[in-house]
mmCIF file of C-alpha atoms (C1' of nucleotides) in Angstrom:
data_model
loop_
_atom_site.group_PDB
_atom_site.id
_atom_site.type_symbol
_atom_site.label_atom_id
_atom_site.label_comp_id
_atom_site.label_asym_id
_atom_site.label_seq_id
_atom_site.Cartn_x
_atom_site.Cartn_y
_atom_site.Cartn_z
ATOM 1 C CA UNK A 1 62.292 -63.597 -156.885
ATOM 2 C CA UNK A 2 59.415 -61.565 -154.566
ATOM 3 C CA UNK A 3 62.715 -59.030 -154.469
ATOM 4 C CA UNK A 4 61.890 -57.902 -157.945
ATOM 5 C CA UNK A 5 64.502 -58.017 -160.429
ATOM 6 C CA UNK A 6 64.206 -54.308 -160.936
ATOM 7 C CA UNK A 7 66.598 -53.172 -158.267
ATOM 8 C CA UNK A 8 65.510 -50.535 -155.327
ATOM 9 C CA UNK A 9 66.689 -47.085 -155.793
ATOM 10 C CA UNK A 10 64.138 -45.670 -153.415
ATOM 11 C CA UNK A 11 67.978 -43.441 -152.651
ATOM 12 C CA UNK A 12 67.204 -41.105 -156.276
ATOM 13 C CA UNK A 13 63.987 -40.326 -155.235
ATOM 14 C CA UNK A 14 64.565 -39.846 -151.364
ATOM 15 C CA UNK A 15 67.253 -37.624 -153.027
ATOM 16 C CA UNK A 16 64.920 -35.439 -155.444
ATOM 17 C CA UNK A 17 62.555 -35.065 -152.259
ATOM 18 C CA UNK A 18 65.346 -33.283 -150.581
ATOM 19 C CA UNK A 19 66.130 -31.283 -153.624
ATOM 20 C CA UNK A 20 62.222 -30.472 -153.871
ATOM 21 C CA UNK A 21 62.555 -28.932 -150.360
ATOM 22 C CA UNK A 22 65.429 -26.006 -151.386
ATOM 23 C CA UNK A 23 63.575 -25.321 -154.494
ATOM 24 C CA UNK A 24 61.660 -22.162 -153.346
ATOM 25 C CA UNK A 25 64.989 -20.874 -151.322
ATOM 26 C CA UNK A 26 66.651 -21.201 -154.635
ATOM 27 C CA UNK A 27 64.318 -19.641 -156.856
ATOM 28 C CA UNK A 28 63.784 -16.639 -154.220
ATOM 29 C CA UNK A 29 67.314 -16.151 -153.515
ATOM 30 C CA UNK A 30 68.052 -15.643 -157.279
ATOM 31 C CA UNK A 31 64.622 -13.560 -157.843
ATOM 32 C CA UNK A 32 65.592 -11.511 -154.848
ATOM 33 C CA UNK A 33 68.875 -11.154 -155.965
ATOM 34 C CA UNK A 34 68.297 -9.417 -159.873
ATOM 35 C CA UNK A 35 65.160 -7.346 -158.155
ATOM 36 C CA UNK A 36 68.132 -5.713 -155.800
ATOM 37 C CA UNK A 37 70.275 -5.460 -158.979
ATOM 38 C CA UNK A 38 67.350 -4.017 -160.740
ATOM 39 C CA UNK A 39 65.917 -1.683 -158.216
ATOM 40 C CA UNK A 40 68.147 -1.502 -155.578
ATOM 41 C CA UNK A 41 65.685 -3.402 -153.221
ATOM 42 C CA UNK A 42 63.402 -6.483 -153.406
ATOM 43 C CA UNK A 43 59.952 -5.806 -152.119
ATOM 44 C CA UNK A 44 57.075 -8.689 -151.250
ATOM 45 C CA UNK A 45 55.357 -7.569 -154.027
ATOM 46 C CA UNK A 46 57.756 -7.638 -156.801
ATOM 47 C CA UNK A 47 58.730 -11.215 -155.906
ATOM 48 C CA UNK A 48 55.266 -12.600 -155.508
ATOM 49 C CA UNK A 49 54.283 -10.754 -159.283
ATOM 50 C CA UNK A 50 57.637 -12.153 -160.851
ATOM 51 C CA UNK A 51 56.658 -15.514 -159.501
ATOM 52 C CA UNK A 52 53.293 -15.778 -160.538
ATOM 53 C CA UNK A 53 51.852 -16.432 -157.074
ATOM 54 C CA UNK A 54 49.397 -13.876 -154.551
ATOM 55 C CA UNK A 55 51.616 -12.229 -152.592
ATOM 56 C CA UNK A 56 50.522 -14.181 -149.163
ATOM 57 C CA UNK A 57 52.115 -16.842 -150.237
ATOM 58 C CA UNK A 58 55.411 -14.728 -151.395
ATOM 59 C CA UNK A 59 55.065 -13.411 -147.984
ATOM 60 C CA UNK A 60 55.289 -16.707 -145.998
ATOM 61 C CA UNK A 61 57.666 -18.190 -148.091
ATOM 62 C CA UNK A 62 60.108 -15.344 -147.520
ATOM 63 C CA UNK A 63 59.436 -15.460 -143.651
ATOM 64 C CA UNK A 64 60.561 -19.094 -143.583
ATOM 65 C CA UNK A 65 63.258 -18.598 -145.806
ATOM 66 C CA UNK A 66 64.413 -15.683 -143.376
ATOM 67 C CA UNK A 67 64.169 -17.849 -140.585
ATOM 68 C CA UNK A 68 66.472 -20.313 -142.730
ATOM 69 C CA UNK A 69 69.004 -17.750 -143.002
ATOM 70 C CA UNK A 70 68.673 -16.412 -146.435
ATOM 71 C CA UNK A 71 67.258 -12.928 -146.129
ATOM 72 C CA UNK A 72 66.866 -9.951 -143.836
ATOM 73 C CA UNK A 73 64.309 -8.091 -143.703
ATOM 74 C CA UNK A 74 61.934 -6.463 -140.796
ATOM 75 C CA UNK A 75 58.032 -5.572 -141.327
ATOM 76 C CA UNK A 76 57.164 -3.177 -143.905
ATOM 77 C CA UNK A 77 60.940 -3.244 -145.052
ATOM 78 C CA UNK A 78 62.472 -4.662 -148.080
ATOM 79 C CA UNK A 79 64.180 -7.575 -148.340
ATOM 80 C CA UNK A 80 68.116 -8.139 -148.271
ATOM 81 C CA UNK A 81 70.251 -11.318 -148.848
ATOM 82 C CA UNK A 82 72.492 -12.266 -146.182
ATOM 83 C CA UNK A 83 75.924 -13.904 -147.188
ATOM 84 C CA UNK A 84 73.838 -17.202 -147.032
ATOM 85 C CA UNK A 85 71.355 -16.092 -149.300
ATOM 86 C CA UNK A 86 73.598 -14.430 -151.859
ATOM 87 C CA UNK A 87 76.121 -17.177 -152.296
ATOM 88 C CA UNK A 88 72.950 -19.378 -153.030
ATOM 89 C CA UNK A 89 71.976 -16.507 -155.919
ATOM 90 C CA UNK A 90 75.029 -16.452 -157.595
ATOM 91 C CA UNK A 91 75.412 -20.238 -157.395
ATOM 92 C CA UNK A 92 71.886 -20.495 -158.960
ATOM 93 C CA UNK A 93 72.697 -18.210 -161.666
ATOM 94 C CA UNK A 94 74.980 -19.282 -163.049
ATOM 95 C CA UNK A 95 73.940 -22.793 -163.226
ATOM 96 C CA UNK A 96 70.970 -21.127 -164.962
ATOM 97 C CA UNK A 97 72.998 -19.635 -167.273
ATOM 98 C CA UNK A 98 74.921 -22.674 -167.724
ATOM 99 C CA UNK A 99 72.279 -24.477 -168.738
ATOM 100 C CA UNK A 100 70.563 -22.319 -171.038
ATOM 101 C CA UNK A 101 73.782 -22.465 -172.691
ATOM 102 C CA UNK A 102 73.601 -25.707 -173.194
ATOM 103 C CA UNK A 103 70.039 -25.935 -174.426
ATOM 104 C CA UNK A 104 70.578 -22.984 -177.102
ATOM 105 C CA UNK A 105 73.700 -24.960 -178.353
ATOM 106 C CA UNK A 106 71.698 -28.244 -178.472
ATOM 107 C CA UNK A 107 68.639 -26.327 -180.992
ATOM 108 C CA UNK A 108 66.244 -26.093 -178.416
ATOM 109 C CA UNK A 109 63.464 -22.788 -178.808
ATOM 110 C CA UNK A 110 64.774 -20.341 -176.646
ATOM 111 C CA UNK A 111 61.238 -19.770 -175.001
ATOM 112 C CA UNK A 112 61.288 -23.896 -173.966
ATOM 113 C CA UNK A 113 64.633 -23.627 -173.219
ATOM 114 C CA UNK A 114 63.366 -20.896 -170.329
ATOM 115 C CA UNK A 115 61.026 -23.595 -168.893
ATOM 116 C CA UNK A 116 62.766 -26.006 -168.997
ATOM 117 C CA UNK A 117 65.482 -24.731 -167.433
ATOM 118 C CA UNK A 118 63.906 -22.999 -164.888
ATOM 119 C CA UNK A 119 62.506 -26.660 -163.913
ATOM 120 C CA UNK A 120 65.253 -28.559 -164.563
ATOM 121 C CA UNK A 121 68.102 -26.832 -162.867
ATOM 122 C CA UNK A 122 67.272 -27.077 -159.098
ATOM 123 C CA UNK A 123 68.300 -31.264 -160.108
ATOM 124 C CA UNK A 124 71.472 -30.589 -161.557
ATOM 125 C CA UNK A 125 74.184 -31.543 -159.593
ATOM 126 C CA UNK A 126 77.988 -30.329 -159.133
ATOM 127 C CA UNK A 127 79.149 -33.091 -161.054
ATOM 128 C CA UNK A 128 76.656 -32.866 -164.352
ATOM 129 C CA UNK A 129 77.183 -29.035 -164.322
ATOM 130 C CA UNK A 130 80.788 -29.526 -164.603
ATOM 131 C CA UNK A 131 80.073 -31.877 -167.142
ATOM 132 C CA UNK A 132 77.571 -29.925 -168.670
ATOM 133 C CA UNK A 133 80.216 -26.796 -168.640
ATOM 134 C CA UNK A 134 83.273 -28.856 -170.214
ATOM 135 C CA UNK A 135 80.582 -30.226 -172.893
ATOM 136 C CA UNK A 136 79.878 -26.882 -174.228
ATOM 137 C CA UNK A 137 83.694 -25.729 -174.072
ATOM 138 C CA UNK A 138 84.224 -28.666 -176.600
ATOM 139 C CA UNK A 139 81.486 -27.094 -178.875
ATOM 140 C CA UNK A 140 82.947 -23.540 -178.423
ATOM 141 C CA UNK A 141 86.382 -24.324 -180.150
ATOM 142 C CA UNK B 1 61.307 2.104 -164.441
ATOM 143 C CA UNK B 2 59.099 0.481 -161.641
ATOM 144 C CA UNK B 3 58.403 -2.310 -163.935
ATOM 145 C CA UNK B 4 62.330 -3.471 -163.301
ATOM 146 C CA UNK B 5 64.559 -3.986 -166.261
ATOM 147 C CA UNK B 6 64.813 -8.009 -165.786
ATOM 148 C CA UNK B 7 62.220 -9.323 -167.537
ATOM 149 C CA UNK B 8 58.865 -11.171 -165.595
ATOM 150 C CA UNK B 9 58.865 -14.552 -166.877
ATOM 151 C CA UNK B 10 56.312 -15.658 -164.498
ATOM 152 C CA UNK B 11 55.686 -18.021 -167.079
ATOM 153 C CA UNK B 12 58.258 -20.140 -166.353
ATOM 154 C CA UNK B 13 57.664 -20.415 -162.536
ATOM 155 C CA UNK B 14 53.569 -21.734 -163.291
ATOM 156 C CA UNK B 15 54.301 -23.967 -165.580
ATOM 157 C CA UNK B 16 57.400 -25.556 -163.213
ATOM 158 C CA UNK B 17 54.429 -25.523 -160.764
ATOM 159 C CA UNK B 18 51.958 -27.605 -162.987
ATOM 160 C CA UNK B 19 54.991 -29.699 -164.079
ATOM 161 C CA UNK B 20 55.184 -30.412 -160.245
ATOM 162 C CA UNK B 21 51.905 -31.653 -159.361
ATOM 163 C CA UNK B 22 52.297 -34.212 -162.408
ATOM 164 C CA UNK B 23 55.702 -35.742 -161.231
ATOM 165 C CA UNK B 24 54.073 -38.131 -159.134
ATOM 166 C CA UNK B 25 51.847 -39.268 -161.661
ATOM 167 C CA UNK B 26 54.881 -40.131 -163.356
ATOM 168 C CA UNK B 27 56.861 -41.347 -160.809
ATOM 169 C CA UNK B 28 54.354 -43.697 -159.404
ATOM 170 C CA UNK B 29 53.039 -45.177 -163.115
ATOM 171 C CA UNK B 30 56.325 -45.402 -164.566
ATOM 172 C CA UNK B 31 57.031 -47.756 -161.224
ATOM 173 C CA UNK B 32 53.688 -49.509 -161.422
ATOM 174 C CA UNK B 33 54.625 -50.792 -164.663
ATOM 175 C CA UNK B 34 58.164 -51.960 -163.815
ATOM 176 C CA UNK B 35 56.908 -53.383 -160.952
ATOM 177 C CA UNK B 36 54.652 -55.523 -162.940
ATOM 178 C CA UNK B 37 56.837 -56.454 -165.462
ATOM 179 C CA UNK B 38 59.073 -57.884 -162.507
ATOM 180 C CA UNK B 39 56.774 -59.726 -160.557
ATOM 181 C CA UNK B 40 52.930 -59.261 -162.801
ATOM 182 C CA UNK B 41 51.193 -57.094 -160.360
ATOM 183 C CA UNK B 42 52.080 -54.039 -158.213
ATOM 184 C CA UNK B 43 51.282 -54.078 -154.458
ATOM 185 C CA UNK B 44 51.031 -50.830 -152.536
ATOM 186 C CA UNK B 45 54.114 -52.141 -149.831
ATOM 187 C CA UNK B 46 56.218 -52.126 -153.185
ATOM 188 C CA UNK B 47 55.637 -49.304 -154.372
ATOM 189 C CA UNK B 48 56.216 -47.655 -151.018
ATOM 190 C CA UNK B 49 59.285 -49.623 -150.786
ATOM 191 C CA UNK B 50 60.697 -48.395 -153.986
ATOM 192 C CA UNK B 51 59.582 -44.545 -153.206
ATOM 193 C CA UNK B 52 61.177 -44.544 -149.350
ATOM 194 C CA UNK B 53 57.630 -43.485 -148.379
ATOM 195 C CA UNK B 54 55.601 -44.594 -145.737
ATOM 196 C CA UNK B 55 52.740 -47.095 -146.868
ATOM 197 C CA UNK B 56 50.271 -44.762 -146.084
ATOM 198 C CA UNK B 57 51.354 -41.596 -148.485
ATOM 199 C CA UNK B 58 51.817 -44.594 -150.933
ATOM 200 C CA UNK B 59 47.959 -45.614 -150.570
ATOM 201 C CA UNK B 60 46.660 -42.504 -150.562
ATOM 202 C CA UNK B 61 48.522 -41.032 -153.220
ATOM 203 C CA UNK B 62 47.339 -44.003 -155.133
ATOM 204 C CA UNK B 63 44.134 -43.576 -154.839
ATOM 205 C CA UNK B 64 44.221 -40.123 -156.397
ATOM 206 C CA UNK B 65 45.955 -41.125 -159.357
ATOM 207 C CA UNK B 66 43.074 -43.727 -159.411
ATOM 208 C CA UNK B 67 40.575 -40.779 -159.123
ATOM 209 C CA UNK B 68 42.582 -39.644 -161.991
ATOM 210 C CA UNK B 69 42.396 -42.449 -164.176
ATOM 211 C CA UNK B 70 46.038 -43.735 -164.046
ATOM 212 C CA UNK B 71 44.924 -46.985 -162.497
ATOM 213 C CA UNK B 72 42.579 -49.744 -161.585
ATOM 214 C CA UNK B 73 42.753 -51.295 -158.264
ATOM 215 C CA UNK B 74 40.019 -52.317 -155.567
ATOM 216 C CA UNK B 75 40.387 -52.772 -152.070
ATOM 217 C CA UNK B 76 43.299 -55.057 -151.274
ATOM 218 C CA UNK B 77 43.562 -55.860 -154.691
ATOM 219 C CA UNK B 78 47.130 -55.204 -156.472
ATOM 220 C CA UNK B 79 47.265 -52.316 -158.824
ATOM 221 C CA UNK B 80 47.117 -51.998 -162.696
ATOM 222 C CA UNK B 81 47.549 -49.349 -165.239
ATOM 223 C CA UNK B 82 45.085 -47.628 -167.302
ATOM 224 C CA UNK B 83 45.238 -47.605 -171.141
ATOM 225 C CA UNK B 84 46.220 -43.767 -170.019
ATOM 226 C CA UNK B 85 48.775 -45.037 -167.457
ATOM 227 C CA UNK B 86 50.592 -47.317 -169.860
ATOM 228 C CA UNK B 87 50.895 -44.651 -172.337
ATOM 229 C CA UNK B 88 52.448 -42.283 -169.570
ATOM 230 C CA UNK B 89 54.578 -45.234 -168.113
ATOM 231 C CA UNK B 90 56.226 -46.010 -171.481
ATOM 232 C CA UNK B 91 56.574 -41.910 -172.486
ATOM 233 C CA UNK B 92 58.554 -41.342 -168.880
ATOM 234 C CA UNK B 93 60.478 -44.921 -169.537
ATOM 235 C CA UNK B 94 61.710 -43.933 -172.451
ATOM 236 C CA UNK B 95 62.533 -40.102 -171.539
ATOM 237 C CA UNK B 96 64.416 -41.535 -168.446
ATOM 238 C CA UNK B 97 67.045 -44.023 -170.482
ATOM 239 C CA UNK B 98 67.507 -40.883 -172.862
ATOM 240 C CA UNK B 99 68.340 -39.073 -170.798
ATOM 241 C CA UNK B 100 70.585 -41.378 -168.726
ATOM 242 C CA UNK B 101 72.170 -42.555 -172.037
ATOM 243 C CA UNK B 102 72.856 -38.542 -172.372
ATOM 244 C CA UNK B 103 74.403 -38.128 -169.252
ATOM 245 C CA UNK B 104 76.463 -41.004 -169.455
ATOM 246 C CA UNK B 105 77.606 -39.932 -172.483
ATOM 247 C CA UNK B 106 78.975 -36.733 -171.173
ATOM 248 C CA UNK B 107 80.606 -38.145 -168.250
ATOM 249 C CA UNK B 108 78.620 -37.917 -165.336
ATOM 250 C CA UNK B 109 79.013 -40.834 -162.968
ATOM 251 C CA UNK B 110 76.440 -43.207 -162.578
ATOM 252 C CA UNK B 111 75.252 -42.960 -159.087
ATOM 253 C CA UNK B 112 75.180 -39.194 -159.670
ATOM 254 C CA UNK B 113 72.919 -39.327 -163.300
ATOM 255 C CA UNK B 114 70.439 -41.400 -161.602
ATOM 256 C CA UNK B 115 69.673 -39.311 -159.154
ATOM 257 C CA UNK B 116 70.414 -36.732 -161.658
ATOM 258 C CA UNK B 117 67.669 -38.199 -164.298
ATOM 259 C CA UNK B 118 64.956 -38.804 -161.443
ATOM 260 C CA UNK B 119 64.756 -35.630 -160.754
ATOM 261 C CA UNK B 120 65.568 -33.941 -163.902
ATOM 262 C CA UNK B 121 62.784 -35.637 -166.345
ATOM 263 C CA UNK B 122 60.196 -34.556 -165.108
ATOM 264 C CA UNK B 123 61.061 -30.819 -166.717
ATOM 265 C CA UNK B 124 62.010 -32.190 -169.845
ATOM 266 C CA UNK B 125 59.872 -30.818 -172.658
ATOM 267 C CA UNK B 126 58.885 -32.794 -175.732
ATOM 268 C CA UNK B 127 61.636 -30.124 -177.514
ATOM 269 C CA UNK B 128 64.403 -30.713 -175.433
ATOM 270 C CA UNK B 129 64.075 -34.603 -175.208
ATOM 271 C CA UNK B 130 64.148 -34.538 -179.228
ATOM 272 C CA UNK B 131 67.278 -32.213 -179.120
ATOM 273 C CA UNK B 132 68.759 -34.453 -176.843
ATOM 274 C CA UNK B 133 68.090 -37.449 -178.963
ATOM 275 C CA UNK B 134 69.426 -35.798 -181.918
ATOM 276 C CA UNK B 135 72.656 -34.653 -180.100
ATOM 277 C CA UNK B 136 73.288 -38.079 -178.490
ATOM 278 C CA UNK B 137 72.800 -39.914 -181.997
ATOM 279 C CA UNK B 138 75.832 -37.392 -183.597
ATOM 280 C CA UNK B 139 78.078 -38.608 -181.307
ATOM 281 C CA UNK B 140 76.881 -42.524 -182.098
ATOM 282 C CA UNK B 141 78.278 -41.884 -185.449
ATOM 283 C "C1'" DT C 1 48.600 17.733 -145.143
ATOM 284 C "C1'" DC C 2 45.612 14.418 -146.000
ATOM 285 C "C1'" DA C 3 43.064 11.149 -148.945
ATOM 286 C "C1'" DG C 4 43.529 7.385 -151.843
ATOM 287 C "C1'" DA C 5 46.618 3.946 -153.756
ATOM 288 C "C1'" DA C 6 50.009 0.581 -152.978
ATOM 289 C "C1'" DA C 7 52.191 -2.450 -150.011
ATOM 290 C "C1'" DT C 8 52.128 -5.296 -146.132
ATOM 291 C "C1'" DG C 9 50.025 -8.164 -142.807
ATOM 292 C "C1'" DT C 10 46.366 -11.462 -140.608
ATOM 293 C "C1'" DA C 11 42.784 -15.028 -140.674
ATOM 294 C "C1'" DG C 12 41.208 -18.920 -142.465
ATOM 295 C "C1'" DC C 13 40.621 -22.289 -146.015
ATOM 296 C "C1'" DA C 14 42.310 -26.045 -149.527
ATOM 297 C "C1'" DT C 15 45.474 -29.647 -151.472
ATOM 298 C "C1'" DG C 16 49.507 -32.674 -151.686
ATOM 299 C "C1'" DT C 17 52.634 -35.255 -149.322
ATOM 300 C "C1'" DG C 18 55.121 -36.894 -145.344
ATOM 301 C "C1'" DC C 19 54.614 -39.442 -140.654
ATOM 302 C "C1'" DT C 20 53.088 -42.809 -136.498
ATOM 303 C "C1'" DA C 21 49.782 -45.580 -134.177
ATOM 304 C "C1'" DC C 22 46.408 -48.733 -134.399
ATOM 305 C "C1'" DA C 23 42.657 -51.795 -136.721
ATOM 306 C "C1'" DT C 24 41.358 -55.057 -140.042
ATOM 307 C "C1'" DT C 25 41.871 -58.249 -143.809
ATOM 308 C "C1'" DT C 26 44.387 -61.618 -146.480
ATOM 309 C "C1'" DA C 27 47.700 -65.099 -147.052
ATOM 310 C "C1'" DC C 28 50.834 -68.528 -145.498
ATOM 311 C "C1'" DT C 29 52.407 -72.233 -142.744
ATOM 312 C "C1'" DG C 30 52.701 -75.713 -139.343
ATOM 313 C "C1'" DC D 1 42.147 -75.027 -139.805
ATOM 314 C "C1'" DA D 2 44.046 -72.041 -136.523
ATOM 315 C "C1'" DG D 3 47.446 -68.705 -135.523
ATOM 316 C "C1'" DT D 4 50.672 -65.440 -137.085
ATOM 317 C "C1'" DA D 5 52.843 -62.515 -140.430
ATOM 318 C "C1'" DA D 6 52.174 -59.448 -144.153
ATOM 319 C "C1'" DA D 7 49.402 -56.325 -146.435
ATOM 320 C "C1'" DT D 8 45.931 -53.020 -146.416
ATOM 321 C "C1'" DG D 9 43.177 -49.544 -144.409
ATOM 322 C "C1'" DT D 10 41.736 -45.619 -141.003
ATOM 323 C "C1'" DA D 11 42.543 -41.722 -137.910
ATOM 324 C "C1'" DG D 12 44.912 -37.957 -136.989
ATOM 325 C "C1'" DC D 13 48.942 -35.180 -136.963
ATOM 326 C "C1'" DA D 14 52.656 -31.950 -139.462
ATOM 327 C "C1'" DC D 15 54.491 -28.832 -143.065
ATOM 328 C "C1'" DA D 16 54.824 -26.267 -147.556
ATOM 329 C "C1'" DT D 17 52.426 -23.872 -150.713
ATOM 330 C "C1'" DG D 18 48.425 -22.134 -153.079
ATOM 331 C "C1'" DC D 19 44.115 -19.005 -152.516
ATOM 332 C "C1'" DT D 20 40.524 -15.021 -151.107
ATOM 333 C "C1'" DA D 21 38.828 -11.619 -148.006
ATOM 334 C "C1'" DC D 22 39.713 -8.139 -145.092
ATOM 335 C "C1'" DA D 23 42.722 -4.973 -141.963
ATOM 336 C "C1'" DT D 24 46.517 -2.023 -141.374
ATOM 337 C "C1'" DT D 25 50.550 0.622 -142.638
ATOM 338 C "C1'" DT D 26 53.256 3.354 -145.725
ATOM 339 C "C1'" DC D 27 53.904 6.165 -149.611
ATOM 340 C "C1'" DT D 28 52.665 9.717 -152.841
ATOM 341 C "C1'" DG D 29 50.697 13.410 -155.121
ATOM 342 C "C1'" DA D 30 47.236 17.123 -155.458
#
DNA sequence: TCAGAAATGTAGCATGTGCTACATTTACTG
DNA sequence: CAGTAAATGTAGCACATGCTACATTTCTGA
C-alpha cells in the first residue's frame, strides 16, 4: 500500500495551473472591454486603477497579452480588442453574470458575492456553467 | 465623466490576489494531511507526485509554508502539520466535499467537478460555503 | 503657445512557482 | 555490509506579476 489509498489526481491541479495562466487575459479582456463601452477607449491607466495594481505592471501585462493576440494597441495609443480578445470579453461576462446570478439566488451578500465571483469564475467550466444556468432557470419558474 | 460609469471594484481584484498567494497553503496542507492519513507521514516525492510538480518546487515551497508555520519537518525527515495546519487542512477538506456534493447535485460530471472544485475553493468565502450548505440540504429533504 | 499635469515608458528590484542537472544522504536488499 | 535505488538537497535558470524611481511623451488649459 506505499501507492496511498488516496488516489492521484495530480490531473485537477495540473488543470487549475493552466487555468491560473489565462486568468489575467481574462480579467483584462473583460476590463478592457466595459472601459471601451464606457469611454470609448481603454487606456493603461484606467485598467491598472480598476485593477488595483501600479500601472507598470498593467503595462506589461497588456504587452504580453498583445503579443497573445488579445489587444491592439501601439505606444502612447489606447488599447483595442481584436476578435480574439473580444470573444474572450463577452464569454467572461457573461459567465460573470451567470454566476452572480446564482449567488444572489442562493442568499449570498451581494458585496461577497462580487469577490467571490470575481475569484471563482476563471474555474468554472462549460459544463458547470450550463449547469449552473439550467439550475437557476428551475428557480425562475 | 472621466471617472467611467462602470463602477471600480478594485476590491475584488486584491482580494482574488491575496486569495491567490494562500491557495497553496491550502493545497499543499489539505494534501499533507491526506497523505498521512494514507500512509502516517508525508514525504516531499509524494507530495510532488500528487501536485504534477517537480520535487524541487515541492521542497521549496515546503519550506515556506514551514517558515509560515503550516508544518514541522527537518532535513530528510517526512513532514507534519502544525496545530495551524490541521485546522486549515480540515476547513479546506470539508469546503472541498461541499462543494463537490453541490456540484454533483446539479449535474456536473464527475471528472469535470473535480477539477471544477480544485480550482474553485479556494474563492469560496465563509458566506457562500454556508449558502451552499443551506441550498444543498433543501434539496436533501 | 507653452508650462505643468497626466499618461506612458524604462530600469531595476522582489517573490512565487515552474524546470533540469547534479550532489548527497538514507534506506533497502542481496 | 556493500552497492544501488530512492529520497532529499543545491545551483541556477525561466516566467508572471508585483513594486518604486525616474525619464519621456502627450494633452490641456491659461
Amino acid at each position: 500500500m506505499t501507492k496511498t489509498t488516496s488516489s492521484i489526481r495530480s490531473g485537477a491541479f495540473k488543470a487549475t495551473r493552466k487555468t491560473h495562466s489565462n486568468e489575467s487575459a481574462e480579467d483584462y479582456t473583460e476590463l478592457v472591454a466595459d472601459l471601451i463601452e464606457a469611454n470609448g477607449e481603454a487606456r493603461t491607466v484606467e485598467v491598472a486603477r480598476h485593477l488595483g495594481i501600479s500601472h507598470v505592471t498593467a503595462l506589461r501585462t497588456i504587452r504580453r497579452l498583445q503579443n497573445e493576440g488579445f489587444f491592439e494597441t501601439a505606444k502612447h495609443k489606447p488599447i483595442y480588442l481584436t476578435a480574439k480578445g473580444k470573444k474572450l470579453a463577452a464569454y467572461c461576462k457573461e459567465r460573470h453574470q451567470t454566476i452572480l446570478q446564482f449567488l444572489n439566488l442562493i442568499g449570498v451578500p451581494e458585496k461577497v458575492a462580487e469577490v467571490d465571483a470575481e475569484g471563482v469564475e476563471h474555474h468554472i467550466s462549460k459544463e458547470t456553467l450550463r449547469a449552473l444556468k439550467e439550475h437557476i432557470s428551475k428557480f425562475a419558474e
